[in-house]
C-alpha cells in the first residue's frame, strides 16, 4: 500500500505484522519543504501529502520499519494490546498529535522522530524497549514524568 495517497483511514486487525514500508509515503510530486526553530537552530524537513488521518491498530501487531513514515496528514493513532513499533515507523508524521502508547510493548529507533505536533507522552510500565532517538526532534513534546516513576 506504499504511495497510496488516497487512503483516508486504516484499521489493522489482530495478530498482524506490517512489513517495512507497508504504507510509506514518499512520492516526489506530493511534498513540501518546511522548517522550525529549536534551541536557536533552524531545522528543515519535508512532508508528503496524503489523505490518511486516522489509524486503528489491533492487538499483537508489529509495525514494521518505515511503515507509516512521512504521512504528513496522520493525526490520530490507536494501538491495541501488545503493539511493537518498529524503526522509523511513524518517522516525520508531522501532524501526529494523539497516540496512546499505554498498550505498546516496544518502540523502535527513531519511531516518532520529527513528529512535531506531538505534545504529550506517557510511557507505560509494560514497554520493554525504547529505541535510540525514538522521540527526537518532537519539538512540541512535554513528557509526563510521572509515568517514569
PDB file of C-alpha atoms in Angstrom, residues 3-10 23-27 30-32 34 45-56 67-77 89-99 114-118:
ATOM      1  CA  UNK A   3       2.316   5.512  -2.153  1.00  0.00           C
ATOM      2  CA  UNK A   4      -1.481   5.124  -1.810  1.00  0.00           C
ATOM      3  CA  UNK A   5      -2.161   8.793  -1.144  1.00  0.00           C
ATOM      4  CA  UNK A   6      -5.984   8.473  -1.257  1.00  0.00           C
ATOM      5  CA  UNK A   7      -6.352   6.174   1.783  1.00  0.00           C
ATOM      6  CA  UNK A   8      -8.270   8.133   4.420  1.00  0.00           C
ATOM      7  CA  UNK A   9      -8.466   5.590   7.262  1.00  0.00           C
ATOM      8  CA  UNK A  10      -6.824   2.258   8.047  1.00  0.00           C
ATOM      9  CA  UNK A  23       2.153   2.323   3.936  1.00  0.00           C
ATOM     10  CA  UNK A  24       5.186   4.512   3.348  1.00  0.00           C
ATOM     11  CA  UNK A  25       4.579   7.814   1.615  1.00  0.00           C
ATOM     12  CA  UNK A  26       7.410   9.456  -0.285  1.00  0.00           C
ATOM     13  CA  UNK A  27       6.020  10.476  -3.664  1.00  0.00           C
ATOM     14  CA  UNK A  30       3.458  15.414  -3.220  1.00  0.00           C
ATOM     15  CA  UNK A  31       5.942  17.055  -0.868  1.00  0.00           C
ATOM     16  CA  UNK A  32       6.547  20.388   0.840  1.00  0.00           C
ATOM     17  CA  UNK A  34       9.088  23.192   5.864  1.00  0.00           C
ATOM     18  CA  UNK A  45      12.244  18.840   6.820  1.00  0.00           C
ATOM     19  CA  UNK A  46       9.893  17.659   4.139  1.00  0.00           C
ATOM     20  CA  UNK A  47       6.449  16.184   4.384  1.00  0.00           C
ATOM     21  CA  UNK A  48       4.307  14.281   1.947  1.00  0.00           C
ATOM     22  CA  UNK A  49       0.642  14.915   1.354  1.00  0.00           C
ATOM     23  CA  UNK A  50      -1.808  12.045   1.745  1.00  0.00           C
ATOM     24  CA  UNK A  51      -5.415  11.586   2.832  1.00  0.00           C
ATOM     25  CA  UNK A  52      -4.618   9.247   5.728  1.00  0.00           C
ATOM     26  CA  UNK A  53      -5.613  10.833   9.053  1.00  0.00           C
ATOM     27  CA  UNK A  54      -6.592   8.017  11.402  1.00  0.00           C
ATOM     28  CA  UNK A  55      -5.166   4.578  12.208  1.00  0.00           C
ATOM     29  CA  UNK A  56      -6.622   1.859  14.387  1.00  0.00           C
ATOM     30  CA  UNK A  67       5.516   1.503   7.787  1.00  0.00           C
ATOM     31  CA  UNK A  68       3.803   4.917   8.011  1.00  0.00           C
ATOM     32  CA  UNK A  69       6.810   7.203   7.548  1.00  0.00           C
ATOM     33  CA  UNK A  70       6.252  10.652   6.068  1.00  0.00           C
ATOM     34  CA  UNK A  71       2.443  10.653   6.230  1.00  0.00           C
ATOM     35  CA  UNK A  72       2.037  14.354   6.960  1.00  0.00           C
ATOM     36  CA  UNK A  73      -1.716  14.054   7.481  1.00  0.00           C
ATOM     37  CA  UNK A  74      -1.902  11.344  10.202  1.00  0.00           C
ATOM     38  CA  UNK A  75      -3.251  12.971  13.364  1.00  0.00           C
ATOM     39  CA  UNK A  76      -4.509  10.052  15.484  1.00  0.00           C
ATOM     40  CA  UNK A  77      -3.263   6.507  16.116  1.00  0.00           C
ATOM     41  CA  UNK A  89       7.503   3.506  11.878  1.00  0.00           C
ATOM     42  CA  UNK A  90       5.975   6.994  12.225  1.00  0.00           C
ATOM     43  CA  UNK A  91       9.056   8.987  11.232  1.00  0.00           C
ATOM     44  CA  UNK A  92       8.198  12.552  10.224  1.00  0.00           C
ATOM     45  CA  UNK A  93       4.439  12.178  10.650  1.00  0.00           C
ATOM     46  CA  UNK A  94       4.368  15.905  11.255  1.00  0.00           C
ATOM     47  CA  UNK A  95       0.647  16.181  12.123  1.00  0.00           C
ATOM     48  CA  UNK A  96       0.609  13.242  14.558  1.00  0.00           C
ATOM     49  CA  UNK A  97      -0.696  14.731  17.790  1.00  0.00           C
ATOM     50  CA  UNK A  98      -2.516  11.855  19.505  1.00  0.00           C
ATOM     51  CA  UNK A  99      -1.131   8.402  20.165  1.00  0.00           C
ATOM     52  CA  UNK A 114      10.165  14.723  13.834  1.00  0.00           C
ATOM     53  CA  UNK A 115       6.541  14.268  14.903  1.00  0.00           C
ATOM     54  CA  UNK A 116       6.446  17.967  15.685  1.00  0.00           C
ATOM     55  CA  UNK A 117       2.766  18.187  16.708  1.00  0.00           C
ATOM     56  CA  UNK A 118       3.042  15.508  19.417  1.00  0.00           C
TER      57      UNK A 118
END
